[in-house]
Amino acid sequence: MATRTDESVAARTPLSRDRILSAAIELADEEGIDALTMRNLGRRLGVEAMSLYNHVDNKEDILDGIVDVVANEMNAAVTEFDGSSGEWKSELRRRILAARQVLLRHKWAPGVIETRSAMSLPVLEYYDGVIGILRRGGFSVDLGHHAMHALGSRVIGFTQELYDDSQNDTIDEASAAMLERHMDRLPYIAELAAAALHVDPDSTLGWCDDQTEFEFSLDLILDGLERLHAAS
Amino acid sequence: MATRTDESVAARTPLSRDRILSAAIELADEEGIDALTMRNLGRRLGVEAMSLYNHVDNKEDILDGIVDVVANEMNAAVTEFDGSSGEWKSELRRRILAARQVLLRHKWAPGVIETRSAMSLPVLEYYDGVIGILRRGGFSVDLGHHAMHALGSRVIGFTQELYDDSQNDTIDEASAAMLERHMDRLPYIAELAAAALHVDPDSTLGWCDDQTEFEFSLDLILDGLERLHAAS
DNA sequence: ACCTGAACACCGTTCAAGT
DNA sequence: ACCTGAACACCGTTCAAGT
């Protein structure tokens, strides 16, 4: 059926909004969000940067678009759980951890979502699904609203980390030296570091296991909500 | 004592790292972090952008510097509570809410802290104080560590909001129209909006009171930690 | 020792010109 | 209808030149 199956087809495939958004996500995934420039994106598509403007309004439009694509990916990953159990807590927990798996492939996404002034319909649909789980589980509108705030970015499976070391998985030498030098002014951090060292002797750095900490915090919040819910 | 008290003194005051950092913070507070460019900063100081490089290494150095200044402001606002009560929970709560007051004056700060690769000593001292409150309150090193993760950016008094409307306190018309158009696909958000409207009839926008939601979430986490602490 | 002007290598974006 | 080259107004930063 395919009349053109050689590799050069890709290069000849005409530009489109969808191809631009896919390439933009690839670029951000592989090289980080800072590498997502119009000129870089054009190069990846074998085209001049200015050609992109025939298919998207501007860079903001691209950022809006890739957020929608990722949110749809989350929604797809998550629908299988909808109504899968009568239990709001386990259902919500599984939904959030599934969304987290998607976002771990697109670590730039929470930061970009944060900067959008207009709202994304797919993101709102994701949120709507979360509130739906709570409401069907018997939460009042009010407590459901509070719950969304308490979960914060964790509702999409992400901890907006102060000092997230996802970029460079190690503490750089300058910081390590500074820590060393000022341990006397940081007695409790020194103690914590010592304890972490005890567990994993050859790294001052890998103090924290992201997934473990995420689930700890998520469960802490879910347990708190459960108690408030039971008391209401 | 002052031989020169006229207003032009400020303009003649020689440049220094401190003056540059103060001006940078003013600029970011007043016009947002995007307005903090070397040329803008130079203009505010009555000097060419290139002169700044005599006193700071580069822009990264300025960002590092203003984070330190703000963190020191937080530490100053917070020391009065240290050891003020034997009760870790109320002490930590007051500390975080005091830090929050500082950060509400410098809303750009959490975002900048997040992008620093090197660690700030004043920020670490703030964290150290938090862990200290927990440890003196009887928390194990491990539970103290988990607690820091659970609090996340809230430990410095800030909710890293998805869609924080601090910039434009209103939902823009495009988003409002989109919400209107797709209410059928967002049944639970529609319900929430209706409830919020009921409370405050003339705004689809002011759904949430930041301070209320912050304290709700903070107390939820503190209560959860208290329970884990009691069980340990 | 400190400040400046011109320049460089990047941005996003516009627009007239090509096919 | 789509793509391009040159250009514009911005970035951060370097460097030789001024005082």
Coordinates of C-alpha atoms (C1' of nucleotides) in Angstrom, one line a residue:
Chain A
M1 CA 0.0 0.0 0.0
A2 CA 2.8 2.4 0.9
T3 CA 4.3 3.8 -2.2
R4 CA 7.0 5.6 -0.4
T5 CA 8.7 3.8 2.4
D6 CA 12.2 5.0 2.2
E7 CA 13.8 6.9 5.0
S8 CA 13.8 10.3 3.2
V9 CA 10.0 10.4 3.4
A10 CA 10.2 11.8 6.9
A11 CA 12.3 14.7 5.6
R12 CA 9.7 15.3 2.9
T13 CA 6.7 15.0 5.1
P14 CA 5.0 18.4 5.0
L15 CA 5.1 20.5 8.1
S16 CA 2.1 20.6 10.3
R17 CA 1.1 21.7 13.8
D18 CA 1.1 18.2 15.0
R19 CA 4.6 17.4 13.6
I20 CA 5.9 20.6 15.1
L21 CA 4.5 19.8 18.6
S22 CA 5.8 16.2 18.4
A23 CA 9.3 17.5 17.5
A24 CA 9.1 20.1 20.3
I25 CA 8.3 17.5 22.9
E26 CA 11.2 15.3 21.6
L27 CA 13.5 18.2 21.8
A28 CA 12.5 19.2 25.3
D29 CA 12.6 15.5 26.5
E30 CA 16.1 15.0 25.1
E31 CA 17.8 18.3 25.6
G32 CA 15.7 20.2 28.2
I33 CA 13.2 23.0 27.9
D34 CA 16.0 25.6 27.4
A35 CA 17.0 23.9 24.1
L36 CA 13.5 24.4 22.8
T37 CA 14.2 27.5 20.6
M38 CA 12.5 28.2 17.3
R39 CA 15.8 27.9 15.5
N40 CA 16.7 24.5 17.1
L41 CA 13.2 23.2 16.4
G42 CA 13.4 24.3 12.8
R43 CA 16.7 22.5 12.4
R44 CA 15.3 19.3 13.9
L45 CA 12.5 19.5 11.3
G46 CA 14.9 20.3 8.4
V47 CA 13.4 23.8 7.9
E48 CA 14.1 27.4 8.7
A49 CA 12.8 28.7 12.0
M50 CA 10.6 31.2 10.2
S51 CA 8.7 28.4 8.4
L52 CA 7.2 27.3 11.7
Y53 CA 5.1 30.5 11.8
N54 CA 3.1 29.1 9.0
H55 CA 1.6 26.5 11.3
V56 CA 1.8 28.0 14.8
D57 CA 1.1 31.5 16.0
N58 CA 4.3 31.9 18.0
K59 CA 6.3 30.2 20.6
E60 CA 3.6 30.6 23.3
D61 CA 1.3 28.7 21.0
I62 CA 3.8 25.8 20.8
L63 CA 4.1 25.7 24.6
D64 CA 0.3 25.7 25.0
G65 CA 0.2 22.9 22.4
I66 CA 2.8 20.6 24.0
V67 CA 1.1 21.0 27.4
D68 CA -2.1 19.8 25.8
V69 CA -0.4 16.8 24.2
V70 CA 1.2 15.7 27.5
A71 CA -2.0 16.2 29.4
N72 CA -3.8 14.0 26.8
E73 CA -1.1 11.4 27.3
M74 CA -1.8 11.6 31.1
N75 CA -5.6 11.3 30.5
A76 CA -5.1 8.2 28.3
A77 CA -2.8 6.6 30.9
V78 CA -5.4 7.2 33.6
T79 CA -8.8 6.4 32.2
E80 CA -8.4 2.7 32.8
F81 CA -8.6 3.4 36.6
D82 CA -11.8 5.5 36.4
G83 CA -14.4 3.9 38.6
S84 CA -12.3 0.7 38.8
S85 CA -13.0 0.5 42.5
G86 CA -15.6 2.0 44.8
E87 CA -12.7 3.2 47.0
W88 CA -11.8 6.8 46.3
K89 CA -8.5 6.6 48.1
S90 CA -6.9 3.7 46.2
E91 CA -8.4 4.9 43.0
L92 CA -6.9 8.4 43.4
R93 CA -3.6 7.0 44.5
R94 CA -3.3 4.8 41.4
R95 CA -4.4 7.7 39.1
I96 CA -1.8 10.0 40.5
L97 CA 1.0 7.4 40.3
A98 CA 0.1 6.6 36.7
A99 CA 0.1 10.3 35.8
R100 CA 3.5 10.5 37.5
Q101 CA 4.9 7.9 35.2
V102 CA 3.9 10.1 32.2
L103 CA 5.4 13.2 33.7
L104 CA 8.7 11.5 34.5
R105 CA 9.1 11.2 30.8
H106 CA 8.4 14.9 30.4
K107 CA 10.1 16.5 33.3
W108 CA 9.8 20.0 31.8
A109 CA 6.0 19.8 31.8
P110 CA 5.1 21.0 35.3
G111 CA 7.3 24.1 34.9
V112 CA 5.7 24.9 31.5
I113 CA 2.2 24.3 32.8
E114 CA 3.0 26.7 35.6
T115 CA 3.8 29.5 33.1
R116 CA 0.6 29.1 31.0
S117 CA -1.8 32.0 31.5
A118 CA -4.6 30.4 29.5
M119 CA -5.9 27.1 30.8
S120 CA -5.5 23.9 28.9
L121 CA -8.7 21.9 28.3
P122 CA -6.9 18.5 28.6
V123 CA -5.3 19.6 31.9
L124 CA -8.7 20.7 33.2
E125 CA -10.2 17.3 32.2
Y126 CA -7.5 15.6 34.2
Y127 CA -8.4 17.8 37.2
D128 CA -12.0 17.2 36.6
G129 CA -11.4 13.4 36.8
V130 CA -9.6 13.9 40.2
I131 CA -12.5 15.9 41.6
G132 CA -14.9 13.3 40.2
I133 CA -13.2 10.6 42.2
L134 CA -13.5 12.6 45.4
R135 CA -17.1 13.6 44.8
R136 CA -18.2 10.0 44.0
G137 CA -16.3 9.0 47.1
G138 CA -18.6 11.3 49.1
F139 CA -16.4 14.4 49.5
S140 CA -18.3 17.7 49.7
V141 CA -17.5 20.3 47.0
D142 CA -15.7 22.3 49.6
L143 CA -13.5 19.5 50.9
G144 CA -12.8 18.4 47.4
H145 CA -11.6 22.0 46.6
H146 CA -9.4 22.0 49.7
A147 CA -8.0 18.6 48.7
M148 CA -6.9 19.9 45.3
H149 CA -5.0 22.7 47.0
A150 CA -3.4 20.3 49.5
L151 CA -2.3 18.0 46.7
G152 CA -0.9 20.9 44.7
S153 CA 1.4 19.8 41.9
R154 CA 1.3 16.3 43.4
V155 CA -2.1 15.9 41.9
I156 CA -0.4 15.5 38.5
G157 CA 2.3 13.3 40.0
F158 CA 5.0 15.9 40.5
T159 CA 6.7 17.4 43.4
Q160 CA 7.8 20.9 42.5
E161 CA 11.1 20.4 44.3
L162 CA 13.1 23.1 45.7
Y163 CA 16.6 22.0 44.7
D164 CA 15.4 19.1 42.5
D165 CA 18.5 17.4 41.4
S166 CA 16.9 15.8 38.4
Q167 CA 19.1 17.9 36.1
N168 CA 22.4 17.0 37.7
D169 CA 21.9 14.0 39.9
T170 CA 24.8 15.0 42.1
I171 CA 25.6 17.9 44.4
D172 CA 28.2 19.9 42.6
E173 CA 31.6 20.2 44.2
A174 CA 31.1 23.9 45.1
S175 CA 28.0 23.0 47.1
A176 CA 29.6 20.0 48.7
A177 CA 32.6 22.1 49.7
M178 CA 30.3 24.8 51.1
L179 CA 28.4 22.2 53.1
E180 CA 31.6 20.8 54.5
R181 CA 32.9 24.2 55.4
H182 CA 29.8 25.3 57.2
M183 CA 28.7 22.1 59.0
D184 CA 29.0 23.9 62.3
R185 CA 26.3 26.4 61.3
L186 CA 24.1 23.5 60.0
P187 CA 24.1 21.0 62.8
Y188 CA 20.9 19.3 61.9
I189 CA 21.7 19.0 58.2
A190 CA 25.0 17.6 59.2
E191 CA 23.3 15.0 61.3
L192 CA 20.9 14.1 58.4
A193 CA 23.8 13.9 56.0
A194 CA 25.7 11.6 58.4
A195 CA 22.6 9.3 58.7
A196 CA 22.2 9.2 54.9
L197 CA 25.8 8.4 54.5
H198 CA 25.4 5.5 56.9
V199 CA 22.8 4.0 54.6
D200 CA 24.6 4.6 51.3
P201 CA 28.3 5.1 52.1
D202 CA 29.5 6.3 48.7
S203 CA 27.4 9.3 48.0
T204 CA 26.7 12.5 49.9
L205 CA 24.3 13.1 47.1
G206 CA 21.7 10.4 46.7
W207 CA 20.2 11.4 50.0
C208 CA 16.7 10.9 48.8
D209 CA 14.8 8.4 46.8
D210 CA 12.3 10.5 44.8
Q211 CA 9.7 7.8 44.4
T212 CA 9.8 6.8 48.1
E213 CA 9.5 10.4 49.2
F214 CA 6.7 11.1 46.7
E215 CA 4.6 8.2 48.0
F216 CA 5.3 9.1 51.6
S217 CA 4.0 12.6 51.1
L218 CA 1.1 11.5 48.9
D219 CA 0.0 9.0 51.5
L220 CA 0.4 11.5 54.3
I221 CA -2.0 13.9 52.5
L222 CA -4.4 11.1 51.5
D223 CA -4.6 9.9 55.0
G224 CA -5.2 13.4 56.3
L225 CA -8.0 13.9 53.8
E226 CA -9.5 10.5 54.7
R227 CA -9.7 11.6 58.4
L228 CA -11.3 14.9 57.5
H229 CA -13.7 13.1 55.3
A230 CA -14.7 10.6 58.0
A231 CA -15.2 13.4 60.5
S232 CA -17.4 15.4 58.1
Chain B
M1 CA 27.6 64.8 60.8
A2 CA 26.4 64.2 57.2
T3 CA 28.2 66.5 54.9
R4 CA 26.2 65.5 51.8
T5 CA 22.5 65.0 52.4
D6 CA 21.1 66.1 49.1
E7 CA 19.3 63.7 46.9
S8 CA 22.0 63.4 44.2
V9 CA 24.2 61.5 46.7
A10 CA 22.4 58.3 45.8
A11 CA 23.3 58.8 42.2
R12 CA 27.0 59.4 43.1
T13 CA 27.2 56.5 45.6
P14 CA 29.7 54.1 44.1
L15 CA 28.6 50.8 42.7
S16 CA 29.0 47.8 45.0
R17 CA 27.8 44.2 45.1
D18 CA 25.3 45.1 47.8
R19 CA 23.9 48.0 45.9
I20 CA 23.5 45.9 42.8
L21 CA 21.7 43.1 44.7
S22 CA 19.4 45.6 46.5
A23 CA 18.5 47.2 43.1
A24 CA 18.0 43.8 41.6
I25 CA 15.5 42.8 44.3
E26 CA 13.6 46.1 44.0
L27 CA 13.4 45.6 40.2
A28 CA 12.2 42.0 40.6
D29 CA 9.6 43.0 43.3
E30 CA 8.3 45.9 41.2
E31 CA 8.4 44.6 37.7
G32 CA 8.8 40.8 37.9
I33 CA 11.7 38.6 37.4
D34 CA 11.6 38.8 33.6
A35 CA 12.4 42.6 33.9
L36 CA 15.6 41.7 35.7
T37 CA 18.0 42.1 32.8
M38 CA 21.5 43.5 33.0
R39 CA 20.6 46.5 30.9
N40 CA 17.5 47.3 33.0
L41 CA 19.5 46.9 36.2
G42 CA 22.2 49.2 34.9
R43 CA 19.7 51.8 34.0
R44 CA 18.1 51.7 37.5
L45 CA 21.6 52.3 38.9
G46 CA 22.4 55.1 36.4
V47 CA 25.2 53.1 34.9
E48 CA 25.9 51.0 31.7
A49 CA 25.1 47.3 32.0
M50 CA 28.7 46.4 31.4
S51 CA 29.8 48.3 34.6
L52 CA 28.0 45.7 36.7
Y53 CA 30.6 43.1 35.7
N54 CA 33.1 44.9 37.8
H55 CA 31.3 43.9 40.9
V56 CA 29.5 40.7 40.1
D57 CA 30.7 37.7 38.1
N58 CA 27.7 37.4 35.8
K59 CA 23.9 37.2 36.0
E60 CA 23.9 33.9 37.8
D61 CA 26.0 35.5 40.5
I62 CA 23.3 38.1 40.9
L63 CA 20.6 35.5 41.1
D64 CA 22.6 33.6 43.7
G65 CA 23.1 36.8 45.6
I66 CA 19.5 37.9 45.8
V67 CA 18.4 34.5 47.0
D68 CA 20.9 34.8 49.8
V69 CA 19.5 38.3 50.7
V70 CA 15.9 37.1 50.8
A71 CA 16.8 34.0 52.8
N72 CA 18.6 36.1 55.3
E73 CA 15.5 38.3 55.5
M74 CA 13.5 35.1 56.3
N75 CA 16.0 34.0 58.9
A76 CA 15.8 37.4 60.6
A77 CA 12.0 37.3 60.6
V78 CA 12.0 33.8 62.1
T79 CA 14.6 33.7 64.8
E80 CA 12.3 35.3 67.4
F81 CA 10.3 32.1 67.4
D82 CA 13.2 29.7 67.9
G83 CA 12.7 27.8 71.0
S84 CA 9.8 30.1 71.9
S85 CA 7.7 27.1 73.0
G86 CA 8.3 23.5 73.8
E87 CA 5.7 22.6 71.2
W88 CA 7.3 21.7 67.8
K89 CA 4.0 22.0 65.9
S90 CA 3.0 25.5 66.9
E91 CA 6.6 26.7 66.7
L92 CA 7.0 25.3 63.2
R93 CA 3.7 26.6 62.1
R94 CA 4.5 30.1 63.2
R95 CA 8.0 29.9 61.6
I96 CA 6.5 28.9 58.3
L97 CA 3.8 31.6 58.3
A98 CA 6.4 34.2 59.2
A99 CA 8.7 33.1 56.3
R100 CA 5.6 33.2 54.1
Q101 CA 5.1 36.9 54.9
V102 CA 8.7 37.6 53.6
L103 CA 8.2 35.6 50.4
L104 CA 4.9 37.3 49.7
R105 CA 7.0 40.4 49.2
H106 CA 9.4 38.6 46.9
K107 CA 7.1 36.3 44.9
W108 CA 9.8 35.6 42.3
A109 CA 12.1 34.0 45.0
P110 CA 10.8 30.4 45.0
G111 CA 11.1 30.2 41.3
V112 CA 14.7 31.5 41.4
I113 CA 15.7 29.3 44.3
E114 CA 14.4 26.3 42.3
T115 CA 16.8 27.1 39.4
R116 CA 20.0 27.5 41.6
S117 CA 22.4 24.6 41.1
A118 CA 24.6 25.7 43.9
M119 CA 23.1 25.8 47.4
S120 CA 22.6 28.9 49.3
L121 CA 24.0 28.9 52.8
P122 CA 21.3 31.2 54.2
V123 CA 18.6 28.9 52.7
L124 CA 20.3 25.9 54.2
E125 CA 20.4 27.7 57.6
Y126 CA 16.6 28.2 57.3
Y127 CA 16.1 24.5 56.5
D128 CA 18.5 23.6 59.4
G129 CA 16.3 25.6 61.7
V130 CA 13.2 23.7 60.6
I131 CA 14.9 20.3 61.1
G132 CA 16.1 21.6 64.5
I133 CA 12.5 22.3 65.6
L134 CA 11.5 18.8 64.6
R135 CA 14.5 17.1 66.2
R136 CA 14.1 18.9 69.5
G137 CA 10.4 18.0 69.3
G138 CA 11.5 14.3 69.3
F139 CA 11.4 13.5 65.6
S140 CA 13.8 10.8 64.4
V141 CA 16.3 11.9 61.8
D142 CA 14.4 9.8 59.3
L143 CA 10.9 11.2 60.0
G144 CA 12.4 14.7 60.0
H145 CA 13.8 14.0 56.5
H146 CA 10.4 12.7 55.3
A147 CA 8.7 15.8 56.9
M148 CA 10.9 18.1 54.8
H149 CA 9.8 16.4 51.6
A150 CA 6.2 16.4 52.6
L151 CA 6.3 20.1 53.3
G152 CA 8.1 20.7 50.0
S153 CA 8.1 24.4 49.1
R154 CA 5.6 25.0 51.8
V155 CA 8.4 24.8 54.3
I156 CA 9.5 28.2 53.1
G157 CA 5.9 29.4 53.1
F158 CA 5.1 29.0 49.5
T159 CA 2.8 26.9 47.5
Q160 CA 4.3 26.3 44.1
E161 CA 0.9 26.7 42.4
L162 CA 0.0 25.2 39.2
Y163 CA -1.9 28.0 37.6
D164 CA -1.1 30.5 40.3
D165 CA -2.9 33.7 39.4
S166 CA -0.7 35.9 41.4
Q167 CA 0.4 37.6 38.1
N168 CA -3.0 38.3 36.7
D169 CA -5.5 38.0 39.5
T170 CA -8.2 37.1 37.1
I171 CA -8.9 34.3 34.7
D172 CA -8.4 35.8 31.3
E173 CA -11.4 36.0 29.0
A174 CA -10.1 33.3 26.6
S175 CA -9.9 30.8 29.5
A176 CA -13.3 31.9 30.9
A177 CA -14.8 31.4 27.4
M178 CA -13.2 28.0 27.1
L179 CA -14.5 27.0 30.5
E180 CA -18.0 28.1 29.5
R181 CA -17.8 26.2 26.2
H182 CA -16.6 22.9 27.7
M183 CA -18.6 22.8 30.9
D184 CA -20.2 19.5 29.7
R185 CA -16.7 17.9 29.6
L186 CA -15.9 19.3 33.0
P187 CA -18.9 18.5 35.2
Y188 CA -17.1 18.5 38.5
I189 CA -15.3 21.7 37.8
A190 CA -18.6 23.3 36.7
E191 CA -20.1 22.2 40.0
L192 CA -17.2 23.7 41.9
A193 CA -17.4 26.9 40.0
A194 CA -21.1 27.1 40.7
A195 CA -20.5 26.6 44.4
A196 CA -17.8 29.3 44.4
L197 CA -20.1 31.6 42.5
H198 CA -22.7 31.1 45.2
V199 CA -20.3 32.4 47.8
D200 CA -19.0 35.3 45.8
P201 CA -21.5 36.1 43.0
D202 CA -19.5 38.6 41.0
S203 CA -16.3 36.6 40.2
T204 CA -15.7 33.4 38.4
L205 CA -12.1 34.1 39.3
G206 CA -11.6 34.7 43.0
W207 CA -12.4 31.0 43.7
C208 CA -9.7 30.5 46.2
D209 CA -8.3 32.5 49.1
D210 CA -4.6 31.8 49.0
Q211 CA -3.9 32.3 52.7
T212 CA -6.8 30.0 53.8
E213 CA -5.8 27.3 51.4
F214 CA -2.2 27.6 52.5
E215 CA -3.0 27.2 56.1
F216 CA -5.5 24.3 55.4
S217 CA -2.8 22.4 53.6
L218 CA -0.1 23.2 56.1
D219 CA -2.3 22.0 59.0
L220 CA -3.2 18.9 57.1
I221 CA 0.5 18.0 56.7
L222 CA 1.4 19.0 60.3
D223 CA -1.5 16.9 61.7
G224 CA -0.3 14.0 59.6
L225 CA 3.2 14.3 60.9
E226 CA 2.0 14.6 64.4
R227 CA 0.1 11.3 64.1
L228 CA 3.1 9.5 62.6
H229 CA 5.3 11.0 65.3
A230 CA 3.0 9.9 68.1
A231 CA 2.9 6.4 66.6
S232 CA 6.7 6.1 66.4
Chain C
dA1 C1' 40.4 50.9 39.6
dC2 C1' 36.3 51.6 37.5
dC3 C1' 33.3 52.7 33.6
dT4 C1' 32.1 52.7 28.5
dG5 C1' 31.2 51.8 23.4
dA6 C1' 31.3 48.6 20.0
dA7 C1' 30.9 44.0 19.0
dC8 C1' 29.6 39.0 19.3
dA9 C1' 26.5 35.1 19.6
dC10 C1' 22.3 34.2 20.8
dC11 C1' 16.8 35.0 21.4
dG12 C1' 11.7 35.6 19.2
dT13 C1' 9.5 37.8 15.5
dT14 C1' 8.3 40.6 11.0
dC15 C1' 8.2 41.3 6.4
dA16 C1' 9.2 41.5 1.6
dA17 C1' 10.7 38.4 -1.6
dG18 C1' 11.0 34.1 -3.7
dT19 C1' 8.8 29.4 -5.6
Chain D
dA1 C1' 0.2 28.1 -0.2
dC2 C1' 4.3 27.5 1.8
dC3 C1' 9.2 28.5 2.6
dT4 C1' 13.3 31.7 2.9
dG5 C1' 16.9 35.6 3.8
dA6 C1' 17.6 39.7 5.7
dA7 C1' 16.5 42.6 9.3
dC8 C1' 14.8 44.3 14.0
dA9 C1' 14.7 44.6 18.9
dC10 C1' 16.0 42.3 22.4
dC11 C1' 19.3 39.0 25.5
dG12 C1' 24.1 38.0 28.3
dT13 C1' 28.8 38.7 27.8
dT14 C1' 33.8 40.0 26.0
dC15 C1' 37.2 43.2 25.2
dA16 C1' 39.8 47.0 23.9
dA17 C1' 39.7 51.6 24.9
dG18 C1' 39.0 55.4 27.6
dT19 C1' 39.4 58.2 32.5

